[in-house]
């Protein structure tokens, strides 16, 4: 047993604020009664305000993977072509799921250090003169690498190619932490979940649905039952769900959305950008390498750090966990044991970040990882020089 709080600095699930934990602890109510109807309407509207959409949005009692599947099976038919990208572990898993549900995936290979290149999207779509590609599916923030793909530029590339494919975007680790706008960015289906920027425990995931996507669903032939948008949207009109909803997580969602709006979404995004910059400055000062190699694609929500050759990222993470009770993110599949990931998303302030960076620096020293000391001091200077002041 250790004193103080565990530092959960993985890129999700994230630290759940006390306000959200308290909200979740209220008694479960009748999910067919008037009080629930009010809650249901509030959380759907609240979710839409965070996704920044006036269109439809549905909430699933499921992890993010469920909402990935929902985005595909509602809009597409067996054998439809989908353009997908190897941005990292999650881009790869989404493509596998797409194949598993019967889609024909064109998988653009990637180096796990950069995001989706809008020029490559344009090239593929221009070459597809017969419009056989029915959807372009992109992971906004690739959680395995700390690289963010530029959705507005990808949308612009699709428009330049005058191609009618749907744009499906995974915002699982960006929603509520990185700038995002479903309507303004012309996204057709946004996929999100609860346990990252929304500061909730795992268990909820979302689809926001453009009018074009909903229309595509009318003729889409992939088999769907639980994931079918239509019965959910119909029940949601009255504030209800077509099955037993996860009432207590919805209490939490209501509270989390209120917290995001109290701070102001743009302030939340700026806070994460600033923390990401402080983290990168620390990594650079340690003389370690940030995995993302495209400056305009640096993730505001996590930083993946390459381990010097011959050193184990997992051994280092174990030292940090053991000595300081802090969890850092592991390298996934191709990056296994090669990187560690610092999560700076969700409910995080300057001192939480400095504690995190201090724990990383102390851990590097204890694990004998070659580095230059002083990265945390560089982050302190940056945060002090850029601290927002109200007085
Ligand atoms: N997509 C991204 C970008 C993720 O980070 C994750 C999980 O971390 C997933 C999809 C899968 O979500 P889940 O594990 O909630 O099913």
Short mmCIF file of C-alpha atoms and ligand atoms in Angstrom, two decimals:
data_model
loop_
_atom_site.label_atom_id
_atom_site.label_comp_id
_atom_site.label_asym_id
_atom_site.label_seq_id
_atom_site.Cartn_x
_atom_site.Cartn_y
_atom_site.Cartn_z
CA UNK A 1 0.00 0.00 0.00
CA UNK A 2 1.41 3.38 -0.98
CA UNK A 3 0.36 6.80 0.28
CA UNK A 4 -0.98 9.53 -2.01
CA UNK A 5 -2.78 8.91 -5.28
CA UNK A 6 -1.71 6.56 -8.00
CA UNK A 7 -0.49 8.50 -11.08
CA UNK A 8 -2.44 7.06 -14.00
CA UNK A 9 -0.46 8.66 -16.83
CA UNK A 10 -1.30 6.20 -19.56
CA UNK A 11 -3.12 7.64 -22.61
CA UNK A 12 -6.42 6.32 -21.31
CA UNK A 13 -8.22 5.29 -19.29
CA UNK A 14 -7.44 8.60 -17.60
CA UNK A 15 -7.79 9.92 -14.05
CA UNK A 16 -11.48 10.29 -13.19
CA UNK A 17 -12.13 13.57 -11.35
CA UNK A 18 -13.86 13.43 -7.96
CA UNK A 19 -16.83 15.34 -9.36
CA UNK A 20 -17.39 12.60 -11.92
CA UNK A 21 -16.86 9.81 -9.37
CA UNK A 22 -19.40 11.44 -7.07
CA UNK A 23 -21.90 11.83 -9.89
CA UNK A 24 -21.58 8.15 -10.78
CA UNK A 25 -22.30 7.14 -7.18
CA UNK A 26 -25.91 8.39 -7.22
CA UNK A 27 -28.67 5.77 -7.04
CA UNK A 28 -29.67 4.09 -10.27
CA UNK A 29 -33.14 5.19 -11.38
CA UNK A 30 -35.98 3.74 -13.46
CA UNK A 31 -34.71 3.88 -17.02
CA UNK A 32 -38.28 4.18 -18.29
CA UNK A 33 -39.28 7.05 -16.00
CA UNK A 34 -39.41 10.84 -16.48
CA UNK A 35 -36.20 11.54 -14.54
CA UNK A 36 -34.27 9.26 -16.88
CA UNK A 37 -35.82 10.90 -19.93
CA UNK A 38 -34.36 14.23 -18.78
CA UNK A 39 -30.95 12.61 -18.19
CA UNK A 40 -31.04 10.89 -21.58
CA UNK A 41 -31.77 14.10 -23.44
CA UNK A 42 -29.16 16.01 -21.47
CA UNK A 43 -26.36 13.55 -22.16
CA UNK A 44 -27.12 13.24 -25.86
CA UNK A 45 -27.18 17.04 -26.22
CA UNK A 46 -24.06 17.28 -24.06
CA UNK A 47 -22.21 14.75 -26.18
CA UNK A 48 -23.22 16.62 -29.35
CA UNK A 49 -21.87 19.85 -27.88
CA UNK A 50 -18.46 18.22 -27.31
CA UNK A 51 -18.36 16.54 -30.74
CA UNK A 52 -19.57 19.89 -32.08
CA UNK A 53 -22.47 18.63 -34.13
CA UNK A 54 -26.10 19.51 -34.71
CA UNK A 55 -26.64 16.09 -36.31
CA UNK A 56 -27.51 12.80 -34.60
CA UNK A 57 -25.37 11.14 -31.96
CA UNK A 58 -25.81 7.77 -30.27
CA UNK A 59 -24.30 6.39 -27.08
CA UNK A 60 -23.43 2.69 -26.75
CA UNK A 61 -22.73 0.86 -23.49
CA UNK A 62 -19.55 -0.52 -25.07
CA UNK A 63 -15.84 0.10 -25.36
CA UNK A 64 -14.52 2.09 -28.32
CA UNK A 65 -14.21 -1.05 -30.43
CA UNK A 66 -18.00 -1.38 -30.44
CA UNK A 67 -18.41 2.13 -31.83
CA UNK A 68 -15.77 1.33 -34.51
CA UNK A 69 -17.90 -1.63 -35.61
CA UNK A 70 -21.09 0.45 -35.44
CA UNK A 71 -19.62 3.11 -37.77
CA UNK A 72 -18.88 0.45 -40.39
CA UNK A 73 -21.91 -1.83 -40.19
CA UNK A 74 -24.40 1.04 -40.29
CA UNK A 75 -22.99 2.68 -43.42
CA UNK A 76 -21.51 -0.05 -45.62
CA UNK A 77 -22.38 -3.26 -47.49
CA UNK A 78 -20.50 -6.55 -47.81
CA UNK A 79 -17.49 -6.20 -50.13
CA UNK A 80 -17.50 -2.38 -50.12
CA UNK A 81 -14.05 -0.86 -50.45
CA UNK A 82 -12.72 1.17 -47.52
CA UNK A 83 -9.52 3.21 -47.56
CA UNK A 84 -7.66 2.79 -44.25
CA UNK A 85 -4.20 3.72 -42.98
CA UNK A 86 -1.47 2.06 -40.98
CA UNK A 87 -0.93 4.96 -38.61
CA UNK A 88 -0.11 2.54 -35.79
CA UNK A 89 -1.63 -0.16 -33.59
CA UNK A 90 -5.17 1.25 -33.60
CA UNK A 91 -5.28 2.04 -37.31
CA UNK A 92 -4.22 -1.58 -37.87
CA UNK A 93 -6.86 -2.99 -35.49
CA UNK A 94 -9.67 -0.97 -37.09
CA UNK A 95 -8.64 -2.28 -40.53
CA UNK A 96 -8.69 -5.85 -39.19
CA UNK A 97 -12.16 -5.32 -37.77
CA UNK A 98 -13.32 -3.91 -41.12
CA UNK A 99 -12.07 -7.04 -42.89
CA UNK A 100 -13.72 -9.23 -40.24
CA UNK A 101 -17.14 -7.67 -40.89
CA UNK A 102 -16.76 -8.33 -44.63
CA UNK A 103 -15.30 -5.16 -46.11
CA UNK A 104 -12.61 -4.90 -48.80
CA UNK A 105 -9.89 -2.85 -47.11
CA UNK A 106 -7.26 -0.95 -49.05
CA UNK A 107 -4.66 -0.53 -46.32
CA UNK A 108 -2.09 2.21 -46.93
CA UNK A 109 1.17 1.23 -45.20
CA UNK A 110 2.72 3.65 -42.72
CA UNK A 111 5.85 4.11 -40.62
CA UNK A 112 4.09 4.51 -37.22
CA UNK A 113 5.78 7.94 -36.91
CA UNK A 114 3.50 10.11 -39.02
CA UNK A 115 -0.20 10.59 -39.68
CA UNK A 116 -2.37 10.15 -42.76
CA UNK A 117 -0.95 12.14 -45.67
CA UNK A 118 -3.79 14.16 -47.27
CA UNK A 119 -1.97 13.97 -50.64
CA UNK A 120 -2.08 10.16 -50.49
CA UNK A 121 -5.81 10.27 -49.76
CA UNK A 122 -6.32 12.52 -52.78
CA UNK A 123 -4.20 10.26 -54.99
CA UNK A 124 -6.19 7.13 -54.06
CA UNK A 125 -9.52 8.85 -54.54
CA UNK A 126 -8.58 10.42 -57.88
CA UNK A 127 -7.45 6.99 -59.12
CA UNK A 128 -10.83 5.53 -58.11
CA UNK A 129 -12.75 6.89 -61.10
CA UNK A 130 -15.54 4.35 -60.65
CA UNK A 131 -16.10 5.46 -57.03
CA UNK A 132 -15.69 1.94 -55.65
CA UNK A 133 -14.24 3.35 -52.40
CA UNK A 134 -17.22 3.90 -50.15
CA UNK A 135 -15.46 5.22 -47.05
CA UNK A 136 -12.20 6.74 -45.88
CA UNK A 137 -11.52 5.77 -42.25
CA UNK A 138 -8.95 7.70 -40.23
CA UNK A 139 -7.77 7.56 -36.62
CA UNK A 140 -7.60 11.22 -35.53
CA UNK A 141 -5.17 10.65 -32.67
CA UNK A 142 -3.16 7.42 -32.99
CA UNK A 143 -2.80 6.52 -29.32
CA UNK A 144 -0.01 4.03 -29.95
CA UNK A 145 2.32 6.64 -31.48
CA UNK A 146 1.29 10.12 -30.29
CA UNK A 147 0.61 11.28 -33.85
CA UNK A 148 -2.49 13.26 -34.85
CA UNK A 149 -3.81 13.15 -38.41
CA UNK A 150 -5.01 16.41 -39.91
CA UNK A 151 -8.72 15.84 -40.48
CA UNK A 152 -9.59 19.20 -42.10
CA UNK A 153 -6.80 18.71 -44.66
CA UNK A 154 -7.97 15.15 -45.33
CA UNK A 155 -11.52 16.43 -45.85
CA UNK A 156 -10.16 19.09 -48.23
CA UNK A 157 -8.27 16.39 -50.17
CA UNK A 158 -11.48 14.35 -50.52
CA UNK A 159 -13.32 17.45 -51.75
CA UNK A 160 -10.57 18.28 -54.25
CA UNK A 161 -10.86 14.76 -55.64
CA UNK A 162 -14.66 15.29 -55.84
CA UNK A 163 -15.12 11.82 -54.41
CA UNK A 164 -18.36 10.85 -52.62
CA UNK A 165 -16.80 8.45 -50.04
CA UNK A 166 -17.88 8.85 -46.44
CA UNK A 167 -15.33 10.16 -43.95
CA UNK A 168 -15.23 8.06 -40.76
CA UNK A 169 -13.03 9.37 -37.94
CA UNK A 170 -11.90 7.66 -34.74
CA UNK A 171 -11.66 10.35 -32.02
CA UNK A 172 -11.34 7.79 -29.25
CA UNK A 173 -8.29 9.40 -27.70
CA UNK A 174 -8.83 12.96 -28.94
CA UNK A 175 -12.45 13.77 -28.10
CA UNK A 176 -12.58 16.30 -25.27
CA UNK A 177 -8.80 16.87 -25.32
CA UNK A 178 -7.88 17.89 -28.87
CA UNK A 179 -9.62 20.34 -31.14
CA UNK A 180 -12.34 18.62 -33.12
CA UNK A 181 -15.50 19.70 -34.95
CA UNK A 182 -17.68 17.02 -36.55
CA UNK A 183 -19.90 19.42 -38.52
CA UNK A 184 -17.39 22.12 -39.44
CA UNK A 185 -14.82 19.52 -40.52
CA UNK A 186 -17.31 17.65 -42.71
CA UNK A 187 -17.01 14.30 -40.93
CA UNK A 188 -19.69 11.67 -41.61
CA UNK A 189 -19.23 9.38 -38.63
CA UNK A 190 -17.27 10.29 -35.53
CA UNK A 191 -16.30 7.42 -33.21
CA UNK A 192 -15.58 8.32 -29.58
CA UNK A 193 -15.46 6.81 -26.13
CA UNK A 194 -15.69 7.69 -22.45
CA UNK A 195 -12.37 6.76 -20.84
CA UNK A 196 -9.99 9.32 -22.31
CA UNK A 197 -10.66 13.06 -22.78
CA UNK A 198 -14.14 12.71 -21.32
CA UNK A 199 -12.59 11.70 -17.98
CA UNK A 200 -15.01 8.82 -17.36
CA UNK A 201 -14.35 5.19 -16.59
CA UNK A 202 -14.39 2.83 -19.60
CA UNK A 203 -17.80 1.60 -20.71
CA UNK A 204 -19.37 4.15 -23.07
CA UNK A 205 -18.70 4.79 -26.73
CA UNK A 206 -20.30 7.03 -29.31
CA UNK A 207 -21.14 7.66 -32.92
CA UNK A 208 -21.97 11.12 -34.26
CA UNK A 209 -23.76 10.72 -37.58
CA UNK A 210 -24.02 13.19 -40.47
CA UNK A 211 -27.20 13.36 -42.55
CA UNK A 212 -25.21 11.74 -45.41
CA UNK A 213 -24.16 8.83 -43.17
CA UNK A 214 -27.70 8.32 -41.95
CA UNK A 215 -28.90 8.24 -45.53
CA UNK A 216 -26.16 5.72 -46.40
CA UNK A 217 -27.48 3.55 -43.57
CA UNK A 218 -30.81 3.19 -45.37
CA UNK A 219 -29.22 1.08 -48.11
CA UNK A 220 -26.23 -0.36 -46.20
CA UNK A 221 -26.44 -4.15 -46.17
CA UNK A 222 -23.89 -5.27 -43.55
CA UNK A 223 -25.72 -7.24 -40.86
CA UNK A 224 -26.38 -5.28 -37.70
CA UNK A 225 -28.70 -5.62 -34.75
CA UNK A 226 -27.36 -4.22 -31.47
CA UNK A 227 -25.35 -1.54 -33.32
CA UNK A 228 -28.24 -0.40 -35.54
CA UNK A 229 -28.57 3.40 -35.24
CA UNK A 230 -32.26 3.65 -36.13
CA UNK A 231 -33.90 2.02 -33.05
CA UNK A 232 -31.50 3.98 -30.83
CA UNK A 233 -32.24 7.32 -32.49
CA UNK A 234 -35.97 6.55 -32.30
CA UNK A 235 -35.82 5.79 -28.55
CA UNK A 236 -33.47 8.72 -27.92
CA UNK A 237 -36.12 11.13 -29.25
CA UNK A 238 -37.95 10.61 -25.96
CA UNK A 239 -34.72 10.53 -23.92
CA UNK A 240 -34.74 6.72 -23.72
CA UNK A 241 -32.66 3.78 -24.92
CA UNK A 242 -33.94 0.62 -26.68
CA UNK A 243 -32.25 -1.49 -23.96
CA UNK A 244 -31.17 -1.01 -20.34
CA UNK A 245 -28.85 2.00 -20.39
CA UNK A 246 -25.68 2.40 -18.29
CA UNK A 247 -27.43 4.95 -16.07
CA UNK A 248 -24.57 5.67 -13.67
CA UNK A 249 -22.03 6.22 -16.43
CA UNK A 250 -24.51 8.64 -17.97
CA UNK A 251 -24.60 10.60 -14.69
CA UNK A 252 -20.83 10.76 -15.04
CA UNK A 253 -21.06 11.88 -18.66
CA UNK A 254 -23.43 14.71 -17.69
CA UNK A 255 -20.95 15.90 -15.07
CA UNK A 256 -17.91 15.57 -17.34
CA UNK A 257 -19.55 17.58 -20.11
CA UNK A 258 -20.47 20.27 -17.55
CA UNK A 259 -16.83 20.40 -16.42
CA UNK A 260 -15.55 20.73 -19.99
CA UNK A 261 -17.93 23.62 -20.67
CA UNK A 262 -17.17 25.36 -17.36
CA UNK A 263 -13.53 25.49 -18.43
CA UNK A 264 -14.48 26.16 -22.05
CA UNK A 265 -13.65 23.66 -24.78
CA UNK A 266 -11.10 25.95 -26.41
CA UNK A 267 -9.36 26.44 -23.05
CA UNK A 268 -9.31 22.67 -22.53
CA UNK A 269 -7.67 22.19 -25.94
CA UNK A 270 -5.14 24.97 -25.23
CA UNK A 271 -4.31 23.38 -21.86
CA UNK A 272 -3.50 20.09 -23.54
CA UNK A 273 -1.41 21.77 -26.25
CA UNK A 274 0.59 23.56 -23.57
CA UNK A 275 1.14 20.38 -21.55
CA UNK A 276 2.19 18.52 -24.69
CA UNK A 277 4.70 21.26 -25.53
CA UNK A 278 6.12 21.18 -21.98
CA UNK A 279 6.46 17.39 -22.27
CA UNK A 280 8.25 17.54 -25.63
CA UNK A 281 10.65 20.18 -24.28
CA UNK A 282 11.44 17.88 -21.35
CA UNK A 283 12.03 14.91 -23.67
CA UNK A 284 14.31 16.98 -25.90
CA UNK A 285 16.27 18.23 -22.88
CA UNK A 286 16.72 14.62 -21.70
CA UNK A 287 18.24 14.04 -25.15
CA UNK A 288 15.62 11.39 -25.90
CA UNK A 289 13.58 11.19 -29.11
CA UNK A 290 9.86 11.85 -29.55
CA UNK A 291 8.40 9.15 -31.81
CA UNK A 292 6.26 11.54 -33.91
CA UNK A 293 8.49 12.94 -36.65
CA UNK A 294 6.10 15.48 -38.21
CA UNK A 295 6.01 18.70 -36.15
CA UNK A 296 2.46 19.68 -37.17
CA UNK A 297 1.23 16.18 -36.21
CA UNK A 298 2.44 16.14 -32.59
CA UNK A 299 -0.36 14.84 -30.40
CA UNK A 300 -1.71 17.19 -27.73
CA UNK A 301 -2.85 14.21 -25.65
CA UNK A 302 0.15 11.93 -25.33
CA UNK A 303 3.85 11.80 -26.13
CA UNK A 304 5.52 8.54 -27.16
CA UNK A 305 9.23 8.49 -26.34
CA UNK A 306 11.74 6.20 -28.08
CA UNK A 307 14.03 4.27 -25.78
CA UNK A 308 17.76 4.45 -26.53
CA UNK A 309 18.96 1.29 -28.31
CA UNK A 310 19.69 -1.61 -25.98
CA UNK A 311 17.35 -0.35 -23.25
CA UNK A 312 13.97 -1.85 -22.39
CA UNK A 313 11.03 0.55 -22.20
CA UNK A 314 9.08 -2.02 -20.18
CA UNK A 315 11.86 -2.46 -17.61
CA UNK A 316 11.95 1.34 -17.25
CA UNK A 317 8.14 1.53 -16.84
CA UNK A 318 8.32 -1.18 -14.16
CA UNK A 319 10.89 0.83 -12.22
CA UNK A 320 8.63 3.90 -12.35
CA UNK A 321 5.59 1.91 -11.24
CA UNK A 322 7.45 0.24 -8.45
CA UNK A 323 9.25 3.33 -7.12
CA UNK A 324 6.68 6.06 -7.73
CA UNK A 325 3.33 4.32 -8.16
CA UNK A 326 2.97 5.82 -11.64
CA UNK A 327 1.67 3.96 -14.69
CA UNK A 328 3.11 5.00 -18.06
CA UNK A 329 1.80 3.65 -21.38
CA UNK A 330 3.48 0.59 -22.91
CA UNK A 331 4.66 0.28 -26.50
CA UNK A 332 2.12 -1.71 -28.53
CA UNK A 333 2.81 -4.50 -31.06
CA UNK A 334 5.49 -3.13 -33.45
CA UNK A 335 6.64 -0.71 -30.74
CA UNK A 336 6.57 -3.23 -27.92
CA UNK A 337 9.35 -2.48 -25.41
CA UNK A 338 10.68 0.24 -27.78
CA UNK A 339 8.69 3.24 -26.53
CA UNK A 340 6.98 4.46 -23.41
CA UNK A 341 3.99 6.77 -23.65
CA UNK A 342 3.27 9.71 -21.38
CA UNK A 343 -0.46 10.45 -21.22
CA UNK A 344 -1.28 14.13 -20.68
CA UNK A 345 -4.96 14.07 -21.54
CA UNK A 346 -8.12 14.41 -19.50
CA UNK A 347 -8.15 15.83 -16.00
CA UNK A 348 -4.62 17.20 -15.74
CA UNK A 349 -3.06 20.40 -14.40
CA UNK A 350 0.44 21.85 -14.39
CA UNK A 351 1.51 20.18 -11.17
CA UNK A 352 0.16 16.78 -12.20
CA UNK A 353 2.26 17.10 -15.33
CA UNK A 354 5.33 18.18 -13.39
CA UNK A 355 4.90 15.26 -11.00
CA UNK A 356 4.64 12.99 -14.02
CA UNK A 357 7.76 14.38 -15.70
CA UNK A 358 9.63 14.31 -12.37
CA UNK A 359 8.72 10.62 -12.02
CA UNK A 360 9.93 9.92 -15.56
CA UNK A 361 13.23 11.72 -14.94
CA UNK A 362 13.83 9.95 -11.64
CA UNK A 363 12.92 6.63 -13.29
CA UNK A 364 15.39 7.20 -16.14
CA UNK A 365 18.10 7.73 -13.55
CA UNK A 366 17.13 4.69 -11.49
CA UNK A 367 16.83 2.40 -14.53
CA UNK A 368 20.22 3.50 -15.85
CA UNK A 369 18.78 4.87 -19.10
CA UNK A 370 21.29 7.24 -20.74
CA UNK A 371 19.88 10.78 -20.68
CA UNK A 372 20.79 14.35 -19.78
CA UNK A 373 19.26 15.41 -16.46
CA UNK A 374 17.19 18.59 -16.32
CA UNK A 375 14.20 17.97 -18.61
CA UNK A 376 11.76 18.54 -15.76
CA UNK A 377 13.38 21.92 -15.01
CA UNK A 378 12.95 22.90 -18.65
CA UNK A 379 9.25 21.99 -18.38
CA UNK A 380 8.98 24.02 -15.15
CA UNK A 381 10.42 27.06 -16.92
CA UNK A 382 8.08 26.67 -19.87
CA UNK A 383 5.00 26.22 -17.67
CA UNK A 384 6.00 29.17 -15.46
CA UNK A 385 6.53 31.40 -18.49
CA UNK A 386 3.23 30.46 -20.11
CA UNK A 387 0.96 30.02 -17.06
CA UNK A 388 -2.48 31.51 -17.72
CA UNK A 389 -3.08 34.29 -15.15
CA UNK A 390 -6.52 35.46 -14.12
CA UNK A 391 -5.37 38.40 -11.96
N1 LIG B 1 -8.98 3.62 -31.19
C1 LIG B 1 -8.07 4.28 -30.47
C2 LIG B 1 -7.39 5.48 -31.07
C3 LIG B 1 -7.76 3.86 -29.17
O1 LIG B 1 -6.85 4.53 -28.45
C4 LIG B 1 -8.41 2.73 -28.63
C5 LIG B 1 -8.09 2.25 -27.28
O2 LIG B 1 -7.23 2.75 -26.61
C6 LIG B 1 -9.35 2.07 -29.42
C7 LIG B 1 -9.61 2.55 -30.69
C8 LIG B 1 -10.08 0.87 -28.90
O3 LIG B 1 -10.96 1.28 -27.90
P1 LIG B 1 -11.41 0.30 -26.73
O4 LIG B 1 -10.18 -0.28 -26.14
O5 LIG B 1 -12.18 1.21 -25.78
O6 LIG B 1 -12.29 -0.73 -27.36
#
